[in-house]
mmCIF file of C-alpha atoms in Angstrom:
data_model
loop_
_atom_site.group_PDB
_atom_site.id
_atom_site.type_symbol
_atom_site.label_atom_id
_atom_site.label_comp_id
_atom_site.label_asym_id
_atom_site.label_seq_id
_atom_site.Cartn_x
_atom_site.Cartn_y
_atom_site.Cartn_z
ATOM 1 C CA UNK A 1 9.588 -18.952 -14.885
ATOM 2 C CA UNK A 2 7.567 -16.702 -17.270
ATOM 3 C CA UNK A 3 9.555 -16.087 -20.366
ATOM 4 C CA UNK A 4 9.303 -12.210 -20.897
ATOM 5 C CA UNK A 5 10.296 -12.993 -25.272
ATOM 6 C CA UNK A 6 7.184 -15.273 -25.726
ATOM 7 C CA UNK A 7 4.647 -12.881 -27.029
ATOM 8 C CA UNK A 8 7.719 -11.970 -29.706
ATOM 9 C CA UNK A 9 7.428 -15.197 -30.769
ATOM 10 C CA UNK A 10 3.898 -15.382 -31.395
ATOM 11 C CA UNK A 11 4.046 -12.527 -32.823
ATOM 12 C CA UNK A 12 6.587 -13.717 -35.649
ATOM 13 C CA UNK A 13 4.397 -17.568 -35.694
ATOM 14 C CA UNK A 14 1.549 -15.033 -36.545
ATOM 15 C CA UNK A 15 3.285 -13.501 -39.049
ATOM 16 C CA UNK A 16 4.701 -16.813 -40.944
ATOM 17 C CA UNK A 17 1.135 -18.144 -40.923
ATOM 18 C CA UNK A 18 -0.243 -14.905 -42.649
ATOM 19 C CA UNK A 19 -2.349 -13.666 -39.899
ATOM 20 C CA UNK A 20 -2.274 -9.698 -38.898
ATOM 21 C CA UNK A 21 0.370 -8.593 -36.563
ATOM 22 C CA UNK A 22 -2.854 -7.166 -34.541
ATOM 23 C CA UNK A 23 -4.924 -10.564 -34.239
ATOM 24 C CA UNK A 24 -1.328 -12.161 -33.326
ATOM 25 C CA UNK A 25 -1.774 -14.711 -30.146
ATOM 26 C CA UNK A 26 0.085 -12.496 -27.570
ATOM 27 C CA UNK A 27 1.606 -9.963 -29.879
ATOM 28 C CA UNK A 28 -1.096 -7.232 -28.615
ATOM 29 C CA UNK A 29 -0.159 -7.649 -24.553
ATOM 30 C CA UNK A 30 3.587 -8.006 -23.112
ATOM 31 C CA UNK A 31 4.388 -11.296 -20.704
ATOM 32 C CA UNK A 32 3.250 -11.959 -17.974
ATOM 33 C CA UNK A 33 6.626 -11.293 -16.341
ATOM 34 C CA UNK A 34 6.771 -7.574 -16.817
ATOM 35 C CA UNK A 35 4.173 -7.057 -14.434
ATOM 36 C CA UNK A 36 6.106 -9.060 -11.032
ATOM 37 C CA UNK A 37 7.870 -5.848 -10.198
ATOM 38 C CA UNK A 38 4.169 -3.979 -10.199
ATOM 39 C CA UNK A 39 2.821 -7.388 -8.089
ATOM 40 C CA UNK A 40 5.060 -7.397 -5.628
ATOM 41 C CA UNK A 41 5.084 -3.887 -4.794
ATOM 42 C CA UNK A 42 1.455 -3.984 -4.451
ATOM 43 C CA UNK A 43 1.259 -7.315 -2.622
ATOM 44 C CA UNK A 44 3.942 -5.616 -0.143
ATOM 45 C CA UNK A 45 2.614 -1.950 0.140
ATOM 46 C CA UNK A 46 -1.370 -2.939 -0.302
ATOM 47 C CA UNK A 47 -2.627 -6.343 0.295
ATOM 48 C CA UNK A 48 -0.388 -7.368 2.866
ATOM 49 C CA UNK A 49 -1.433 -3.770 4.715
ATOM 50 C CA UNK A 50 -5.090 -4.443 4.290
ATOM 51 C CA UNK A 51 -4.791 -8.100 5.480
ATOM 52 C CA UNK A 52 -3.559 -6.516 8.486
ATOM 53 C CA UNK A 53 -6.034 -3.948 8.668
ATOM 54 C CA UNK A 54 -8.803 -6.752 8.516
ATOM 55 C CA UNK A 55 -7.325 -8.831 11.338
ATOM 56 C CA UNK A 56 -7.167 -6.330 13.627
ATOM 57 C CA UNK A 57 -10.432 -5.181 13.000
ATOM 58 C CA UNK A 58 -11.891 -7.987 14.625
ATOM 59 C CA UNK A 59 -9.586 -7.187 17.832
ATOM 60 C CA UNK A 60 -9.270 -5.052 20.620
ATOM 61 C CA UNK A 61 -5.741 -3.046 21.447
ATOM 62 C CA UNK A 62 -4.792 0.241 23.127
ATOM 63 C CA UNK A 63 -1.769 0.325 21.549
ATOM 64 C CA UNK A 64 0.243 -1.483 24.312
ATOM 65 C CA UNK A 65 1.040 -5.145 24.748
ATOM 66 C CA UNK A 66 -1.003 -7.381 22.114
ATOM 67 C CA UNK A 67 -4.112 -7.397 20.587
ATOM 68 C CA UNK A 68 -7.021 -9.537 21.815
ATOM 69 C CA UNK A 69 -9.154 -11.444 19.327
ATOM 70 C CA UNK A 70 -12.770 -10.062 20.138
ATOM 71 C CA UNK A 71 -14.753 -11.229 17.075
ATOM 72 C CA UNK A 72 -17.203 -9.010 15.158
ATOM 73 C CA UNK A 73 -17.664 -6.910 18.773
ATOM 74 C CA UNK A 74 -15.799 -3.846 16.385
ATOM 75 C CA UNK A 75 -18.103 -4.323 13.495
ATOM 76 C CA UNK A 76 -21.470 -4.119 15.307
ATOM 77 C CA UNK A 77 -20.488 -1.564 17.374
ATOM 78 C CA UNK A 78 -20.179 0.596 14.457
ATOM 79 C CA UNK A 79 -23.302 0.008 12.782
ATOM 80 C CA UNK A 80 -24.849 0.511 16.066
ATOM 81 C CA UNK A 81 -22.500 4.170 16.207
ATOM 82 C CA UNK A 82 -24.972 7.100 15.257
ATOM 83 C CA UNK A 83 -22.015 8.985 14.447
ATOM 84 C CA UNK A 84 -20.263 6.354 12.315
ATOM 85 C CA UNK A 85 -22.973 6.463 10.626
ATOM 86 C CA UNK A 86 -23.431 10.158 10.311
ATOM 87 C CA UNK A 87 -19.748 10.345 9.153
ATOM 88 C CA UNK A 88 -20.355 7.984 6.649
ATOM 89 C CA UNK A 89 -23.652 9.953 4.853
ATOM 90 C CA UNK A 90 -21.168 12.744 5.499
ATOM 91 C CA UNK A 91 -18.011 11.739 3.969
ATOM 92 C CA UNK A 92 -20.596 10.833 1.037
ATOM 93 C CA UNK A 93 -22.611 14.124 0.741
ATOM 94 C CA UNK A 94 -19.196 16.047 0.497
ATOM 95 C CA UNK A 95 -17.914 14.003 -2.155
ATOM 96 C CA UNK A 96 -20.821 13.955 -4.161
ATOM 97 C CA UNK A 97 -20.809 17.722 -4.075
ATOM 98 C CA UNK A 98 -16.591 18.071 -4.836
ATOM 99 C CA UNK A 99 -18.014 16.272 -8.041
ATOM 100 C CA UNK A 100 -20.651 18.361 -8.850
ATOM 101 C CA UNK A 101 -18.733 21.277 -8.470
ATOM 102 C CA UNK A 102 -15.243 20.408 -9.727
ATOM 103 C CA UNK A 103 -16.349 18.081 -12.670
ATOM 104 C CA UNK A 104 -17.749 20.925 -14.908
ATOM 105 C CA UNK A 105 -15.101 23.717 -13.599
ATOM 106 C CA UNK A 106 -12.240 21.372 -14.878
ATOM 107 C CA UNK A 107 -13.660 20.288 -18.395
ATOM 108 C CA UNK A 108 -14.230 23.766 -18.800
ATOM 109 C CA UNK A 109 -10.886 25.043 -17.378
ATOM 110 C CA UNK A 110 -8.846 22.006 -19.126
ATOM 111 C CA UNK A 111 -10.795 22.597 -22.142
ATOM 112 C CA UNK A 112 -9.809 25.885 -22.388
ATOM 113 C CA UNK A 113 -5.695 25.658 -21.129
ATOM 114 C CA UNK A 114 -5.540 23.259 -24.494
ATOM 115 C CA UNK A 115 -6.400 26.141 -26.792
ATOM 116 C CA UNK A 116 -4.085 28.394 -28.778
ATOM 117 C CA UNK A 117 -4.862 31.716 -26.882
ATOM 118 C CA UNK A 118 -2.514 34.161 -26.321
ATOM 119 C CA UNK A 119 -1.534 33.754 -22.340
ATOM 120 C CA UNK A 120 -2.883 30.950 -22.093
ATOM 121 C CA UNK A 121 0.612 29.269 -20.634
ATOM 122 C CA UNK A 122 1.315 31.933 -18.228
ATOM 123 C CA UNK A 123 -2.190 31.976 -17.294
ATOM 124 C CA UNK A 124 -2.137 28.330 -16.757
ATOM 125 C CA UNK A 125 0.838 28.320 -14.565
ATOM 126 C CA UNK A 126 -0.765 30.787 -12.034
ATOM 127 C CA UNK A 127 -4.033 28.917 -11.617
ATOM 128 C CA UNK A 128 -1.997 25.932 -11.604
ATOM 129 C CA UNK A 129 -0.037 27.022 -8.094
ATOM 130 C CA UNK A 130 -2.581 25.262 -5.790
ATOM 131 C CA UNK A 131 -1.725 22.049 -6.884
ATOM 132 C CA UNK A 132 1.452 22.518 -6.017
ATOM 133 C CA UNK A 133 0.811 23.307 -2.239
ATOM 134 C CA UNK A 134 0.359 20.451 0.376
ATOM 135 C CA UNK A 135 -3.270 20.295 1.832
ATOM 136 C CA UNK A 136 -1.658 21.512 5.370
ATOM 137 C CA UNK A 137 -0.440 24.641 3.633
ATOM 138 C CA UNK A 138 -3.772 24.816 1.884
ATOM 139 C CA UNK A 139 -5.773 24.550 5.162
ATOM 140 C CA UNK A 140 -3.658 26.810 7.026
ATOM 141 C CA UNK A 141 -3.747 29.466 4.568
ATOM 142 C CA UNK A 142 -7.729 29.351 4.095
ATOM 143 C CA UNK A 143 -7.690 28.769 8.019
ATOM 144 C CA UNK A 144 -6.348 32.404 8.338
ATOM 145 C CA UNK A 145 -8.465 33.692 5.616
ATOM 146 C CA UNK A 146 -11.923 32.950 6.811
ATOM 147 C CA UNK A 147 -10.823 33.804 10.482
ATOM 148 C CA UNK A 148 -13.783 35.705 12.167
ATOM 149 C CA UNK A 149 -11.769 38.163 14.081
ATOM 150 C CA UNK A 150 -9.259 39.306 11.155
ATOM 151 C CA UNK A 151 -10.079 37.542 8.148
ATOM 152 C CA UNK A 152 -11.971 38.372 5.016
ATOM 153 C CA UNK A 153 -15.234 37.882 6.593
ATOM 154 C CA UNK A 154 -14.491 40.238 9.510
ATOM 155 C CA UNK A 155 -14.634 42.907 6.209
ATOM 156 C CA UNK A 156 -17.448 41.954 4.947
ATOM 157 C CA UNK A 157 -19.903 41.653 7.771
ATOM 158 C CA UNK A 158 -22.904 42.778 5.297
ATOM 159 C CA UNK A 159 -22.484 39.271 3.672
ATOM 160 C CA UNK A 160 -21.249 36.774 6.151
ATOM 161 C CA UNK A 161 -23.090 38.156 9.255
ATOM 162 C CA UNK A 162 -20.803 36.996 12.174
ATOM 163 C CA UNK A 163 -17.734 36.073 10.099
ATOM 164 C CA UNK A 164 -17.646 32.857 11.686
ATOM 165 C CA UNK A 165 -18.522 30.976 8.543
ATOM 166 C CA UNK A 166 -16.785 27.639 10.669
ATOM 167 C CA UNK A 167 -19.377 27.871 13.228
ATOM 168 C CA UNK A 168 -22.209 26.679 11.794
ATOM 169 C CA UNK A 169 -22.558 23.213 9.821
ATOM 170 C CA UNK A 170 -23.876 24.623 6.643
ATOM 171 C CA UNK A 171 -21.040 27.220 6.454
ATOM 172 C CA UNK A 172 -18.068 24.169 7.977
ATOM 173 C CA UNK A 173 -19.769 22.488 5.110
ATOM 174 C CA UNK A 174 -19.343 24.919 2.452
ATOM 175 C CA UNK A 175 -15.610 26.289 3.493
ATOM 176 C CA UNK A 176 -14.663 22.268 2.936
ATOM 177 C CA UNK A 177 -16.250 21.929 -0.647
ATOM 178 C CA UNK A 178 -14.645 25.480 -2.012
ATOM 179 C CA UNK A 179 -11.048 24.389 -0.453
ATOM 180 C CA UNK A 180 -11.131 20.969 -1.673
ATOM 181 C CA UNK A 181 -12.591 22.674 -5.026
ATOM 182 C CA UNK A 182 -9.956 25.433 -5.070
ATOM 183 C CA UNK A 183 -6.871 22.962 -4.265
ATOM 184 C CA UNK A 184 -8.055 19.756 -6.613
ATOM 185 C CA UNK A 185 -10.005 21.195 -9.729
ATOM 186 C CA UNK A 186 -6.569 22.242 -11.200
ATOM 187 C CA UNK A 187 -5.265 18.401 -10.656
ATOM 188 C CA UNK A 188 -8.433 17.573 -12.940
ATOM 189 C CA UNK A 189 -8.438 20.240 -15.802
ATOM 190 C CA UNK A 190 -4.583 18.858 -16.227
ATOM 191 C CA UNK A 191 -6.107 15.357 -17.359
ATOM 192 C CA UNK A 192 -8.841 17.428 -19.416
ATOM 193 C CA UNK A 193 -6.125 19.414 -20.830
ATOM 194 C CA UNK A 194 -4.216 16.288 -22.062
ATOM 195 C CA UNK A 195 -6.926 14.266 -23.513
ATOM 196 C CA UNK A 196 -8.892 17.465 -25.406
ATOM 197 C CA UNK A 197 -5.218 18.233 -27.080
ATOM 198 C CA UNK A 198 -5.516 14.355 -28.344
ATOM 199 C CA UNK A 199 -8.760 15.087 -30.019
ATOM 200 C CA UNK A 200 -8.414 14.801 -33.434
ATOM 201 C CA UNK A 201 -8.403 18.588 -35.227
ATOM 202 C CA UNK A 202 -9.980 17.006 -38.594
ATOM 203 C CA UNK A 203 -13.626 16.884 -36.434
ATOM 204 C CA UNK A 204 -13.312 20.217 -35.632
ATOM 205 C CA UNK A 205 -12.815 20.892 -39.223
ATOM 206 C CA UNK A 206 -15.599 18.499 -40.498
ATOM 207 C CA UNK A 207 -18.318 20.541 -38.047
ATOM 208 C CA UNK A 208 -17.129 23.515 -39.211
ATOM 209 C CA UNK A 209 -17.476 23.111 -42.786
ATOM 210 C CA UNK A 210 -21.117 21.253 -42.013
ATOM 211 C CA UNK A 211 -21.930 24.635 -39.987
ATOM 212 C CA UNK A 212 -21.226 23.782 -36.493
ATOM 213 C CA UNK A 213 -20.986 26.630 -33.842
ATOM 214 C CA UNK A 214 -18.590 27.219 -30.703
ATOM 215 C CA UNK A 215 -21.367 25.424 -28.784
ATOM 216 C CA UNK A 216 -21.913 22.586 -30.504
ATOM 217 C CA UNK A 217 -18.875 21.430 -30.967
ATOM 218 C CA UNK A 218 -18.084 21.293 -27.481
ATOM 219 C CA UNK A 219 -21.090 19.310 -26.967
ATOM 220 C CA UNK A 220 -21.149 17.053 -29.910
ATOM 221 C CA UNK A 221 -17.271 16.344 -30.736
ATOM 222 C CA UNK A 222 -15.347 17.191 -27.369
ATOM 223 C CA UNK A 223 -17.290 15.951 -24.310
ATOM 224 C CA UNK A 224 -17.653 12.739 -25.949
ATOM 225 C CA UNK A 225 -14.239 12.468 -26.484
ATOM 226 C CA UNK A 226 -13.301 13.478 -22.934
ATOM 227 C CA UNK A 227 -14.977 10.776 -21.930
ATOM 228 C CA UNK A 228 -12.273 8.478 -20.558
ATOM 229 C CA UNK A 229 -11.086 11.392 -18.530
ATOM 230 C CA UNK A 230 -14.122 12.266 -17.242
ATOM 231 C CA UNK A 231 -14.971 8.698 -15.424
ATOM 232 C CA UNK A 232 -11.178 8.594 -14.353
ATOM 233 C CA UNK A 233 -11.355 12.507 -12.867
ATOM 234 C CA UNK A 234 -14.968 11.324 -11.429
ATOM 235 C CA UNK A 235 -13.208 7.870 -9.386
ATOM 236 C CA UNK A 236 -10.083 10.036 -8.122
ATOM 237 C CA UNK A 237 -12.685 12.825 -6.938
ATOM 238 C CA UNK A 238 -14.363 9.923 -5.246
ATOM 239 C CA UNK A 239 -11.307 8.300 -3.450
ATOM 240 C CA UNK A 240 -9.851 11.539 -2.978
ATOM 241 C CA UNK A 241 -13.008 12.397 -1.339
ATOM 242 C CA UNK A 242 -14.071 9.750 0.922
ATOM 243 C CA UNK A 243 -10.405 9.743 2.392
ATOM 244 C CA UNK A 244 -10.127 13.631 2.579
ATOM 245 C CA UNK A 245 -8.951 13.529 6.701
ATOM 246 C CA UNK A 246 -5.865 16.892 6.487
ATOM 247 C CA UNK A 247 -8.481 19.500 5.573
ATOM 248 C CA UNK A 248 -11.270 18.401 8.128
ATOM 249 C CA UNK A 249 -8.412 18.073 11.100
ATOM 250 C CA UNK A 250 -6.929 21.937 10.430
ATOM 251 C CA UNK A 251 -10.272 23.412 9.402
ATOM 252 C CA UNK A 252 -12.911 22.535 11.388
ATOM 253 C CA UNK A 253 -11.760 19.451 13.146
ATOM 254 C CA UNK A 254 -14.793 17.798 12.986
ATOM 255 C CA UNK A 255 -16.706 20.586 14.179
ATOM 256 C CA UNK A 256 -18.689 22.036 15.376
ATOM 257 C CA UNK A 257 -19.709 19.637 17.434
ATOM 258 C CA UNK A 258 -19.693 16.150 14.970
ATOM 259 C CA UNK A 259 -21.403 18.140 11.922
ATOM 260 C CA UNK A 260 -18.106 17.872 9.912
ATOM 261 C CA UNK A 261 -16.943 14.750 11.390
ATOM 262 C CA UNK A 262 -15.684 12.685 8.148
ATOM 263 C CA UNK A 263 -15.263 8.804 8.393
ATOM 264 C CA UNK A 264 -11.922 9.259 7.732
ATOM 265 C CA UNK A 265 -10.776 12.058 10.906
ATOM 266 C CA UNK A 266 -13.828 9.425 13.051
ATOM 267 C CA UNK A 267 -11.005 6.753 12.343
ATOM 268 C CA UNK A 268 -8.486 8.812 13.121
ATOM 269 C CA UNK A 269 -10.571 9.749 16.249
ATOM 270 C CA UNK A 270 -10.854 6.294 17.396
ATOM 271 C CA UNK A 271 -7.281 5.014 16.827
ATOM 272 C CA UNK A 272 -5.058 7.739 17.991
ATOM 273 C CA UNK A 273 -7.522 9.478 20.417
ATOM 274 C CA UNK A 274 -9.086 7.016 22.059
ATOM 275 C CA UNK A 275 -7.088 4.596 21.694
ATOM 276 C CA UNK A 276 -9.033 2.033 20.147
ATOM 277 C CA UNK A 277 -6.918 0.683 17.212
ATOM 278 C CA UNK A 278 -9.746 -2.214 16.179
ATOM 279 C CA UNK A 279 -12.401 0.146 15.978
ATOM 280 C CA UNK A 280 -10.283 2.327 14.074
ATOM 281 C CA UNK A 281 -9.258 -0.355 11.987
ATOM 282 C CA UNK A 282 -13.116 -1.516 11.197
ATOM 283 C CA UNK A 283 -13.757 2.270 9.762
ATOM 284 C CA UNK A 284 -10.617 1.917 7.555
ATOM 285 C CA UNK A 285 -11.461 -1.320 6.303
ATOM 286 C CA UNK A 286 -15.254 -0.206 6.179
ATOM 287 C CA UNK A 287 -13.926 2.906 3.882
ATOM 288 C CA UNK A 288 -12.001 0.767 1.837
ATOM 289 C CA UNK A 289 -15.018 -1.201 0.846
ATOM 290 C CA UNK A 290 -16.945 1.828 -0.061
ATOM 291 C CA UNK A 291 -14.713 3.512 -2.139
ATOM 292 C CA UNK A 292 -14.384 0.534 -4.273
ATOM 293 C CA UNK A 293 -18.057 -0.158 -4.341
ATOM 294 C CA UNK A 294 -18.573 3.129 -5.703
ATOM 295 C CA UNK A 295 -15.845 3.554 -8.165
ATOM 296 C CA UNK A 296 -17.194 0.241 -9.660
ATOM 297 C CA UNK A 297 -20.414 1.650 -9.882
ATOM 298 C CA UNK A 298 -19.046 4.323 -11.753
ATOM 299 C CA UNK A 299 -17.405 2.447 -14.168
ATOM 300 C CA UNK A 300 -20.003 -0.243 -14.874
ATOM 301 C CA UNK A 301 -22.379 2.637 -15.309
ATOM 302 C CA UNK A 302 -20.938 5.196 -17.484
ATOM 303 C CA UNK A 303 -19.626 1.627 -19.525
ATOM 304 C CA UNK A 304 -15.645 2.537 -19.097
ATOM 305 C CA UNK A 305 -14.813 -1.005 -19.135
ATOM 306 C CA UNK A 306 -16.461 -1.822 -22.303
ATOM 307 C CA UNK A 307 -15.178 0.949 -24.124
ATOM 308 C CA UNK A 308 -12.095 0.745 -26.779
ATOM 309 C CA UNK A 309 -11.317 3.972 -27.202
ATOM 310 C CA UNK A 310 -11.942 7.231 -27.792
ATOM 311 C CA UNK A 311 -11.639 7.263 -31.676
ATOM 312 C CA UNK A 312 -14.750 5.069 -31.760
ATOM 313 C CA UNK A 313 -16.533 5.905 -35.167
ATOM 314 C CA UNK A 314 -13.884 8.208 -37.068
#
């Protein structure tokens, strides 16, 4: 049994023998036994989930009775799937754009909410409100909004032609970026809000005595210190984005025809519309993969997991 008191005890050998409480054997880290709660509920509620998930993949089942073993007949059926694989550049193309979009509109928004201005808490609160609905109440509402027969286009037929912005793939396309952007960038400025008001004031006040503007200092002393926030806003945007499935199913529903058909609503096609729990089961694993592949990227390229803090080089 792990003893949770043993890094204490380094921690006062380090100190007998003279060596800083901070270069201590174990006094930086707790035991090992403070993280079993955390294990098991992930082993229960994630890995033994995805084990399933990958078993079944590589079997066939409606649903009823028991599943069949049918090898990798799943997996090269969807690489072989035109629109698995459509879904997939898809599912991509609209999360790189939710970043593009909602990265700079948060630094700037969360930025701003960590200010002194007068307001700026009520102000906060109201633009806040979106986070606080569920995506169902989010697509519903927008649903009614951009409805060609009553909605805001129907007003404004000098700028949206038809109204029926859903119709087409470019306009399904663009309705699904602004409501993801309109319900998420909120969730995003609140981590940008958090870590600017941990920025240390005395840089502001050391650029402003060497001359620094308004402009500079937001490029020179608080981006770089935003940057741990920025690469974990950038991997939830990510996950968030290749699982989005709520939105697509009230919005567009994977229309029209499969131009807004998302890997994730595909799976949801597969499984609970046709039945075909494996093949639904190969996407889900197949998504799984992804996402991770790409939020590594992220973090071996923007060097996250080499970096000690934010306070590097005050």
């Amino acid at each position: 049994m792990v003893s949770l008191s043993a890094p204490v005890k380094d921690g006062r050998r380090a100190a007998k023998a003279g060596v800083p409480a901070s270069r201590g054997r174990g006094t930086a880290r707790p035991g090992l036994g403070w993280a079993l709660p955390a294990v098991v509920f992930f082993a229960l509620f994630a890995v033994v989930p995805l084990v399933l998930v990958a078993v079944l993949s590589f079997t066939t089942w409606s649903g009823l009775g028991s599943p069949e073993f049918a090898g990798a007949d799943n997996w090269v059926a969807l690489f072989h799937d035109p629109v698995m694989i459509k879904s997939l550049w898809l599912s991509v193309l609209l999360t790189a754009l939710g970043v593009l979009v909602q990265t700079p509109l948060s630094i700037l928004l969360g930025v701003w909410a960590a200010g002194p201005q007068r307001n700026r808490a009520v102000l906060s609160a109201v633009f806040f409100v979106p986070l606080l609905l569920s995506a169902t109440a989010v697509s519903v509402l927008w649903r009614a909004l951009l409805d060609p027969n009553f909605g805001v286009p129907s007003q404004a037929a000098w700028l949206f032609g038809d109204g029926n912005l859903l119709g087409s793939r470019t306009g399904a396309v663009a309705v699904l970026v602004l409501v993801s952007t309109w319900q998420f960038t909120p969730l995003h400025a609140l981590i940008h809000q958090g870590a600017a008001r941990a920025i240390p004031v005395v840089l502001y006040q050391a650029a402003e005595i060497d001359g620094a503007g308004r402009v500079r200092r937001f490029f020179h002393i608080t981006l770089p210190q935003l940057r741990n926030s920025i690469i974990t806003s950038v991997i939830l945007m990510v996950v968030g984005g290749l699982t989005t499935f709520d939105t697509v199913l009230i919005l567009t529903q994977g229309g029209p025809g499969t131009d807004t058909t998302i890997s994730a609503y595909y799976m949801y096609q597969k499984a609970f519309k046709g039945f075909e729990f494996g093949a639904g089961a190969a996407i889900a694993l197949l998504l799984v993969v992804v996402a991770t592949a790409v939020s590594l990227v992220v973090v071996r390229v923007s060097g996250f997991d080499r970096m000690a803090g934010t306070k590097e080089g005050i």
